[in-house]
PDB file of C-alpha atoms in Angstrom:
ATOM      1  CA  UNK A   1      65.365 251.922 -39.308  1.00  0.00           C
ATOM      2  CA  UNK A   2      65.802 250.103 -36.142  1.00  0.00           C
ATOM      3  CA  UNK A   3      66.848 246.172 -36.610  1.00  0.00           C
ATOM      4  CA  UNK A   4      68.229 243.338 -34.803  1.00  0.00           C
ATOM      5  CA  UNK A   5      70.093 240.635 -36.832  1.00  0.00           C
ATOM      6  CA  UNK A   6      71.184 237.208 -34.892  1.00  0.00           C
ATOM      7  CA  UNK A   7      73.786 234.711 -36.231  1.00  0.00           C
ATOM      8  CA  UNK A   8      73.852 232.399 -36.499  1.00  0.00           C
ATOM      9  CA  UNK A   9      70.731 230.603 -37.406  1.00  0.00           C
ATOM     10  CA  UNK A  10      71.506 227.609 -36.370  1.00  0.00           C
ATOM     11  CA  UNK A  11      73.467 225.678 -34.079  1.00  0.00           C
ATOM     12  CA  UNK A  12      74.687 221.996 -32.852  1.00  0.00           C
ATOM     13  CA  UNK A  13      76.886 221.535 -30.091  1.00  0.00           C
ATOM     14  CA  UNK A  14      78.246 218.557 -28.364  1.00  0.00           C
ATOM     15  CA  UNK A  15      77.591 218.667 -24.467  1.00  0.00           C
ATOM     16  CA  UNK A  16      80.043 220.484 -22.889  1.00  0.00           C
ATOM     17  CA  UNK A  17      81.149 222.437 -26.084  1.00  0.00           C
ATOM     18  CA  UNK A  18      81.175 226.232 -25.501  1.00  0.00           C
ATOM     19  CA  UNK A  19      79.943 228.554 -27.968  1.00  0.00           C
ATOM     20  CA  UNK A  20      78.607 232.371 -28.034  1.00  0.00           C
ATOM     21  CA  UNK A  21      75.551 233.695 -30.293  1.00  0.00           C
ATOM     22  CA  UNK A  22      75.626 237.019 -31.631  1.00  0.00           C
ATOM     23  CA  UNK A  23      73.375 239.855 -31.650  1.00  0.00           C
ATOM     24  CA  UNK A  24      73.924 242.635 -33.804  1.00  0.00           C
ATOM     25  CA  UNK A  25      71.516 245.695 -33.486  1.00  0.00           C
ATOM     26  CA  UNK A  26      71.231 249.341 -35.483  1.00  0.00           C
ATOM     27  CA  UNK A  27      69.175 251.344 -33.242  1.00  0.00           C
ATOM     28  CA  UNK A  28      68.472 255.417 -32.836  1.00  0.00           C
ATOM     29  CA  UNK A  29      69.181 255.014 -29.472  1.00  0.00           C
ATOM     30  CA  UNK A  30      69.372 251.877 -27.017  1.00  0.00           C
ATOM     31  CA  UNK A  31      67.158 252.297 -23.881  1.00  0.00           C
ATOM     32  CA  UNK A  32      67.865 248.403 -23.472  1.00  0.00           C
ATOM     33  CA  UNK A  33      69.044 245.135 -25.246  1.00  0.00           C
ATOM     34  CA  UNK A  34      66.854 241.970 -23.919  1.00  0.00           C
ATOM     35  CA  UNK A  35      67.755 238.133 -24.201  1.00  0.00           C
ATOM     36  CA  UNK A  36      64.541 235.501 -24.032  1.00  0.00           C
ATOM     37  CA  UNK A  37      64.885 231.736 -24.493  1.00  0.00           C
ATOM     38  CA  UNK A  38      61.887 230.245 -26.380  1.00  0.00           C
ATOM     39  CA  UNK A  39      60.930 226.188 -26.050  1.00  0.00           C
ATOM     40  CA  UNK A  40      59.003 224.983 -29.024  1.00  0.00           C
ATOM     41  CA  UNK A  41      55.106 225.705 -28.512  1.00  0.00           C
ATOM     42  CA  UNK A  42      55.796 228.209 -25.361  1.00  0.00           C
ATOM     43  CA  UNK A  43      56.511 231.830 -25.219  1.00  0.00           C
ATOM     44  CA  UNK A  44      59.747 233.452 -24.619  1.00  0.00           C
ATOM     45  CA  UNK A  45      60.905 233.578 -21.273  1.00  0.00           C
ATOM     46  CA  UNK A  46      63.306 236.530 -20.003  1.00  0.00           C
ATOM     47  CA  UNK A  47      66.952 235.911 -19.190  1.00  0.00           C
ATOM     48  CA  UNK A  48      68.758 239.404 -18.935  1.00  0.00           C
ATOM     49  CA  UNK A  49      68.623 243.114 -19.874  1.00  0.00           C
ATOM     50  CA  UNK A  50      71.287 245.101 -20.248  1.00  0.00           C
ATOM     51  CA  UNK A  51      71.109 248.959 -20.861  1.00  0.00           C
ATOM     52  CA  UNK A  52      74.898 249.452 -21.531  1.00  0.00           C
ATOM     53  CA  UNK A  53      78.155 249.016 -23.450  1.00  0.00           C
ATOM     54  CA  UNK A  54      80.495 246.718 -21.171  1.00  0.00           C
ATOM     55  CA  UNK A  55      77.319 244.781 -19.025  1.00  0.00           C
ATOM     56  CA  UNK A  56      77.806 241.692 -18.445  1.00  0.00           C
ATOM     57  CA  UNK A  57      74.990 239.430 -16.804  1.00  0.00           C
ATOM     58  CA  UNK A  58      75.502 235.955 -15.580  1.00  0.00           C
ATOM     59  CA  UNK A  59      72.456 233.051 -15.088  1.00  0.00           C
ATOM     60  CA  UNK A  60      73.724 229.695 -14.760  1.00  0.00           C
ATOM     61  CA  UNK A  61      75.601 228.572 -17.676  1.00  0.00           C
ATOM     62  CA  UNK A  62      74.819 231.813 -19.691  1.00  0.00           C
ATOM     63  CA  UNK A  63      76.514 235.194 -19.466  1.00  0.00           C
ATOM     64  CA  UNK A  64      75.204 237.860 -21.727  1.00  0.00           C
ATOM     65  CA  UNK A  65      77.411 241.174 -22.528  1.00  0.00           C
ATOM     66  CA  UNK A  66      76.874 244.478 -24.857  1.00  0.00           C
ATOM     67  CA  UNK A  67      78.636 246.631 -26.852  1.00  0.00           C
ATOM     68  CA  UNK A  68      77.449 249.558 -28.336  1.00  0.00           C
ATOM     69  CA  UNK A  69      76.570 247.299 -31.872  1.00  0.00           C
ATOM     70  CA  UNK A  70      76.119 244.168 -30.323  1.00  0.00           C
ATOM     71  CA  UNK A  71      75.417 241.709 -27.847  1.00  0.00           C
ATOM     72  CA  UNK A  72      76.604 237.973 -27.393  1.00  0.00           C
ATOM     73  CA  UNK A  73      75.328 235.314 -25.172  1.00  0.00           C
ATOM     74  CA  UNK A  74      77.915 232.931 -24.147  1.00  0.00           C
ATOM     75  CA  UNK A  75      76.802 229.422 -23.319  1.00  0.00           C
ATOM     76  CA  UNK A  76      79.738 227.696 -20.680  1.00  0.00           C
ATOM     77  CA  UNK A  77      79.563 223.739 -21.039  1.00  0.00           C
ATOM     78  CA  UNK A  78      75.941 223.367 -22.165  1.00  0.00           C
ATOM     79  CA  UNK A  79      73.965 220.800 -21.613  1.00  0.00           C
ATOM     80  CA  UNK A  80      70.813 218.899 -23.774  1.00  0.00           C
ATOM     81  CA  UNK A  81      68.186 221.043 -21.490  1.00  0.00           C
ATOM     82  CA  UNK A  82      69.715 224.477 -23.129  1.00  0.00           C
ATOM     83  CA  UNK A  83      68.213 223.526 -26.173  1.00  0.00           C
ATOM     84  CA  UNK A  84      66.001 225.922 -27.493  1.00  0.00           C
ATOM     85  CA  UNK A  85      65.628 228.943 -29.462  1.00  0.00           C
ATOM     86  CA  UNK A  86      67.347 232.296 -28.140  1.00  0.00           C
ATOM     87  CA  UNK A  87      66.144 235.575 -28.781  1.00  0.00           C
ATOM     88  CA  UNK A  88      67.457 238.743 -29.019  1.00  0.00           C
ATOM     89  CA  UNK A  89      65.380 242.052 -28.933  1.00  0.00           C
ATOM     90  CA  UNK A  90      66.408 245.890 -28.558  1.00  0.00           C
ATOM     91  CA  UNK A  91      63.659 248.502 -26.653  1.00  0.00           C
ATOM     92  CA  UNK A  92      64.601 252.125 -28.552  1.00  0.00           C
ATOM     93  CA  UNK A  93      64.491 255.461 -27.142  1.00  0.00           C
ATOM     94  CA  UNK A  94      62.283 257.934 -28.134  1.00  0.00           C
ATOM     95  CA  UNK A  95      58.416 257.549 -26.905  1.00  0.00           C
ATOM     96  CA  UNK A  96      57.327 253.723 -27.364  1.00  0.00           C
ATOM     97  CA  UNK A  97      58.401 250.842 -25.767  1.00  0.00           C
ATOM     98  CA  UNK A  98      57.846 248.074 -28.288  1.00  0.00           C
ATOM     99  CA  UNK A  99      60.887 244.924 -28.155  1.00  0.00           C
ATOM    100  CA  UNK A 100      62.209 244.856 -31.596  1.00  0.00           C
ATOM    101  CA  UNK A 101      63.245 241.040 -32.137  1.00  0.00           C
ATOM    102  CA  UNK A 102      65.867 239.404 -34.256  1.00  0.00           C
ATOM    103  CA  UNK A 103      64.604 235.913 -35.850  1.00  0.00           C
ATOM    104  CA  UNK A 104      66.854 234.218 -33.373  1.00  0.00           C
ATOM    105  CA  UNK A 105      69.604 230.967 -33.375  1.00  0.00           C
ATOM    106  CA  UNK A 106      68.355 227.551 -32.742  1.00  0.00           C
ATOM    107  CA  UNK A 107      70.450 225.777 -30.062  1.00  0.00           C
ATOM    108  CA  UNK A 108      70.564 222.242 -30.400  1.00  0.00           C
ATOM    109  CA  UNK A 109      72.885 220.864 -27.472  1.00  0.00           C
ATOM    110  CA  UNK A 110      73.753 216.449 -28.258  1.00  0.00           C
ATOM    111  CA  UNK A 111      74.196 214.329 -25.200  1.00  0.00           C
TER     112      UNK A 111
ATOM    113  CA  UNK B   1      47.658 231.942 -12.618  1.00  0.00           C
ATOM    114  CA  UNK B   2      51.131 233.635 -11.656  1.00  0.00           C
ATOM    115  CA  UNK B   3      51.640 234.268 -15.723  1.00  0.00           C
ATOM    116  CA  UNK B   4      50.432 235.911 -18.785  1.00  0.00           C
ATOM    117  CA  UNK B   5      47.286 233.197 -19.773  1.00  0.00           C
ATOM    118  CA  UNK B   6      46.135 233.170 -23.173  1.00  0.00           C
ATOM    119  CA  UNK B   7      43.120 231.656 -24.929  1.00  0.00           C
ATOM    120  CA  UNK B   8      42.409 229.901 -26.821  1.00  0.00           C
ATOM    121  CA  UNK B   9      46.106 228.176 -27.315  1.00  0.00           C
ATOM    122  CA  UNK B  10      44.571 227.036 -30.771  1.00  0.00           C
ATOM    123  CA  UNK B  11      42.390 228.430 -33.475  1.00  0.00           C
ATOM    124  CA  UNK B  12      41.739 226.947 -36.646  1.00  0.00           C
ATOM    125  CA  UNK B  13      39.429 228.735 -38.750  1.00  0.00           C
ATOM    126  CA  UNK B  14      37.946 229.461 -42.273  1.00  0.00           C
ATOM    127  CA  UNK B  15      39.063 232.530 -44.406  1.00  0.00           C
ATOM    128  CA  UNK B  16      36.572 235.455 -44.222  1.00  0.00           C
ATOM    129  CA  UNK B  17      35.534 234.660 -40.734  1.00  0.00           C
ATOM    130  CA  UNK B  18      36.595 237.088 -37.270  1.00  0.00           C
ATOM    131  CA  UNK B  19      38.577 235.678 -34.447  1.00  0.00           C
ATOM    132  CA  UNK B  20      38.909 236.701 -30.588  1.00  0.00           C
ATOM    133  CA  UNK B  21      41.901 236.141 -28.862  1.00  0.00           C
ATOM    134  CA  UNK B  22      42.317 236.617 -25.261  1.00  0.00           C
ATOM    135  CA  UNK B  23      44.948 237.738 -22.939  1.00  0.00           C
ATOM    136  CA  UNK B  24      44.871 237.999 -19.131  1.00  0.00           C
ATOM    137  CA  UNK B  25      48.015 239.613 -17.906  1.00  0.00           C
ATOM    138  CA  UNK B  26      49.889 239.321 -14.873  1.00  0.00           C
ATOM    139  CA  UNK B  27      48.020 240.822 -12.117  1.00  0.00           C
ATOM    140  CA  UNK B  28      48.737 244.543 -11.153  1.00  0.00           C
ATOM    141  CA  UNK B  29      50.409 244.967 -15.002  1.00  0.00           C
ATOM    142  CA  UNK B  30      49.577 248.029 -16.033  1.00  0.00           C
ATOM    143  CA  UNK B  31      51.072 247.876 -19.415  1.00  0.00           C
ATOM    144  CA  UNK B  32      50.447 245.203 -22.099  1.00  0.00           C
ATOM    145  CA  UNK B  33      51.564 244.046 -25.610  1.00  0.00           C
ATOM    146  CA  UNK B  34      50.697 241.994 -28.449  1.00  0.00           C
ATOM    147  CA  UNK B  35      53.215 240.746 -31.326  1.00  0.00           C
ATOM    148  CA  UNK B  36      52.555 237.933 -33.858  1.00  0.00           C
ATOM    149  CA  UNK B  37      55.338 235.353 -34.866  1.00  0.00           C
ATOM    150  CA  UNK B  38      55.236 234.276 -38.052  1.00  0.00           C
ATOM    151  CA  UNK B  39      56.780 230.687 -38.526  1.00  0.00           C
ATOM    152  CA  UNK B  40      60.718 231.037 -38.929  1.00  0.00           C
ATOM    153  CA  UNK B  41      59.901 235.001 -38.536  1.00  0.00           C
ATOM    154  CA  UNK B  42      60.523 236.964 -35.692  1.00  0.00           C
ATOM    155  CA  UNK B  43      58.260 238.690 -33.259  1.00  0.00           C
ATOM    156  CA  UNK B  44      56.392 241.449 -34.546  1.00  0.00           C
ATOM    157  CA  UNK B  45      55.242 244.297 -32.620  1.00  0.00           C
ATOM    158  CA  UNK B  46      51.227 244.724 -33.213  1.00  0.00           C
ATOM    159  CA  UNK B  47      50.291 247.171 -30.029  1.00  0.00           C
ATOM    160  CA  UNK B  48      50.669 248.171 -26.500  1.00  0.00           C
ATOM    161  CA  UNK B  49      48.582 249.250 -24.021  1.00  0.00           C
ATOM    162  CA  UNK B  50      49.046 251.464 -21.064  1.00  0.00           C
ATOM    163  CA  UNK B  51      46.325 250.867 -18.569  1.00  0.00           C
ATOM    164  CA  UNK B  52      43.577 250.769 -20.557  1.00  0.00           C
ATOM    165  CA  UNK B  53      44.792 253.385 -23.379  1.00  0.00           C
ATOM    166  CA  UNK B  54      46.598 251.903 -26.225  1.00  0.00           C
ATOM    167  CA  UNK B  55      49.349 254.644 -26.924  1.00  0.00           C
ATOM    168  CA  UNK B  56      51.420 252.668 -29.908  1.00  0.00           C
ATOM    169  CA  UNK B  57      49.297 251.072 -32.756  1.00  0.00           C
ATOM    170  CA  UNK B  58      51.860 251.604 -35.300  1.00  0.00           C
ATOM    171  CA  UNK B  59      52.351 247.643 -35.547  1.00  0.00           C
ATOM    172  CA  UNK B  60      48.352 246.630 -36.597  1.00  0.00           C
ATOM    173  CA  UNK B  61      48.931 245.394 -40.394  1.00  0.00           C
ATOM    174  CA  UNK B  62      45.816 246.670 -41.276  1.00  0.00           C
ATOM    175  CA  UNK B  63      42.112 247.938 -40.153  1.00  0.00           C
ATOM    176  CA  UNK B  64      41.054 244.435 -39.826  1.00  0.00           C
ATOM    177  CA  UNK B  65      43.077 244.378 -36.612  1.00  0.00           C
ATOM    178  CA  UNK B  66      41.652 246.118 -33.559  1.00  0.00           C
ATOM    179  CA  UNK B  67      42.596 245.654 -29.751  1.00  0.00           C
ATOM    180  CA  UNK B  68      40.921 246.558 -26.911  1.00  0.00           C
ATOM    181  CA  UNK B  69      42.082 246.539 -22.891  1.00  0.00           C
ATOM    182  CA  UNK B  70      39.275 246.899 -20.255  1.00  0.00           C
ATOM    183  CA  UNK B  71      40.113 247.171 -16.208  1.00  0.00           C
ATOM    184  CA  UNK B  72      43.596 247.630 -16.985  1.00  0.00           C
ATOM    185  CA  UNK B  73      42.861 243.889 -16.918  1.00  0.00           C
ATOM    186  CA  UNK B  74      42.042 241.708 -19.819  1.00  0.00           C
ATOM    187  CA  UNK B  75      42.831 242.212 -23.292  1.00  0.00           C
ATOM    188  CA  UNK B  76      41.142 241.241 -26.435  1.00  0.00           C
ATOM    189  CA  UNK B  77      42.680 241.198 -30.433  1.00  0.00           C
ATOM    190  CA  UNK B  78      40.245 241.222 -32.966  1.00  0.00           C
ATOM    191  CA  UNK B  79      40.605 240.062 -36.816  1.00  0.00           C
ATOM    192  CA  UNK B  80      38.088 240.546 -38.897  1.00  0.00           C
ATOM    193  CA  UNK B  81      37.515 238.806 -42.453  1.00  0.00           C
ATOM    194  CA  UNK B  82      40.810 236.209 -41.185  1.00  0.00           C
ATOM    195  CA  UNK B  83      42.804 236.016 -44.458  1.00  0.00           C
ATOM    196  CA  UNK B  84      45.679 233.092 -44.933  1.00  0.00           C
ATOM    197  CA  UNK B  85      48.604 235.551 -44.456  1.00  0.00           C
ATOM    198  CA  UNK B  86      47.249 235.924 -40.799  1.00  0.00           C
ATOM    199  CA  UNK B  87      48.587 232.517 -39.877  1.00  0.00           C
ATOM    200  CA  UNK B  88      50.527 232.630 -37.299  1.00  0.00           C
ATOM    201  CA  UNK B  89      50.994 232.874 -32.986  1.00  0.00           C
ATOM    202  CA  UNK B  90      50.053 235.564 -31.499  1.00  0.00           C
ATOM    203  CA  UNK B  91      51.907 236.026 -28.166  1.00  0.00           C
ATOM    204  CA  UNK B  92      50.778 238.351 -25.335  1.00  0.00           C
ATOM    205  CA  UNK B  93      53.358 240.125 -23.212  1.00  0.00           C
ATOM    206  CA  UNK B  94      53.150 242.432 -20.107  1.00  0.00           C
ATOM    207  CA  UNK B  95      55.003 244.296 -17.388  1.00  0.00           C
ATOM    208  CA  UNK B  96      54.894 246.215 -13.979  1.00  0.00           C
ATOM    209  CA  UNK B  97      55.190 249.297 -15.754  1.00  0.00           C
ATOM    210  CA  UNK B  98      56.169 250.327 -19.150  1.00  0.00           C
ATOM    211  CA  UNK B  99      60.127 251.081 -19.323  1.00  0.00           C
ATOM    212  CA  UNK B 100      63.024 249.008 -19.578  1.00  0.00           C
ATOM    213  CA  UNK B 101      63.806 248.394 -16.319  1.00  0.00           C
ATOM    214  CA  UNK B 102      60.458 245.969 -16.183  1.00  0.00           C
ATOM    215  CA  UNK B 103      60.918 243.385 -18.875  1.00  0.00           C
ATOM    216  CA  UNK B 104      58.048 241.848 -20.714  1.00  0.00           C
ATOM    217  CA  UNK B 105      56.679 238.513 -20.038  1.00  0.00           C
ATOM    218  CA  UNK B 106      55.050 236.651 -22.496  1.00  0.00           C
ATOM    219  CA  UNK B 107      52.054 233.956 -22.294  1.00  0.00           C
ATOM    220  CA  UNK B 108      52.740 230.926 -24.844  1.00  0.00           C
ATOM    221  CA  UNK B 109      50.384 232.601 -27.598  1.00  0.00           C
ATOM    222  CA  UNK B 110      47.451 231.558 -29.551  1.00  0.00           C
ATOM    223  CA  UNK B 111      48.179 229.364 -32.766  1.00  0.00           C
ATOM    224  CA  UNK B 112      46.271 230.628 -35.592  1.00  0.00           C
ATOM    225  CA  UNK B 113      45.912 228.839 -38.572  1.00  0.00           C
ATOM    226  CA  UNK B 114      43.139 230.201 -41.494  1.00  0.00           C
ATOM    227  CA  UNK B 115      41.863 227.618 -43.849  1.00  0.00           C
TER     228      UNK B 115
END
């Protein structure tokens, strides 16, 4: 059964203090590995895809990269406004193109 | 709008009753989805539609959920006889196309809550 499991599920970090969340997926076959940020009462928005073992993608203060069981996103010097709740979710091959979604880490960044 | 809209953002309603929640994609998305998040749960997938056709059900929990897309436009989700377990947001997504290369973007759901 494909599944997506994110560690952890919680996190505090002092501003400035770099840390990287972890994504770890079992999947028939990836056709891509997605990365959302969610703000309480919104819906996700996108940050990166990555279809491949030894991507890396860059935004800002976030760079995301894959391997072929998981995915971390690495968060350089964060500040209070990266607070929020990351998500990871795979898209499988093999005829539908449904995100399967971990439960996802809650960022809490202190000024 | 330039984003997925959904309505309404919240529903409170008694058990046994139907809902209708709404989702108007971005415009010229031909490819939509619904999941449900369940507090400290993560997305489910419920169903997606291509066009108007809806090619991946697999996710409805049960035949009180239906779906409908008309005008490769605006969608609808349907539960009927609301029980408490159906608590929860129910987020909208959609694309260009349907493929990886066009990620999903998502409205900021509907907030169910069943008395």
């Amino acid at each position: 059964e494909d599944q997506v499991t994110q560690s952890p599920e919680a996190l505090r970090l002092q501003e400035g203090e770099s840390s990287s969340l972890n994504c770890s997926y079992t999947v028939s076959g990836l056709r891509g590995l997605f990365w959302y940020r969610q703000d309480p009462g919104k819906g996700p928005e996108f940050l990166f895809t990555l279809y491949s073992a030894g991507e890396e993608k860059e935004k800002e203060r976030l760079k995301a990269t894959l391997t072929k069981k998981e995915s971390f996103l690495h968060i350089t010097a964060p500040k209070p406004e990266d607070s929020a709740t990351y998500l990871c979710a795979v898209q499988a091959v093999g005829g539908t193109y449904k995100y399967i979604f971990g439960t996802g880490t809650r960022l809490k960044v202190l000024a | 709008g330039a984003g997925v809209s959904q309505s309404p953002s919240n529903k409170v309603t008694e058990k046994g009753k139907d809902v209708e929640l709404r989702c108007d994609p971005i415009s010229g998305h031909t490819a939509l989805y619904w999941y449900r998040q369940r507090l400290g749960q993560g997305l489910e997938f419920l169903i997606y539609f291509q066009g108007n056709s809806a090619p991946d059900k697999s996710g409805l929990p049960s035949d009180r959920f239906s779906a409908e897309r008309t005008g490769e436009s605006v969608s609808t989700l349907t539960i009927q006889r609301t029980q408490q377990e159906d608590s929860a947001v129910y987020l909208c997504a959609s694309s260009l196309v349907t493929g990886t290369n066009q990620p999903q973007h998502f409205g900021d759901g509907t907030r169910l809550s069943i008395l």
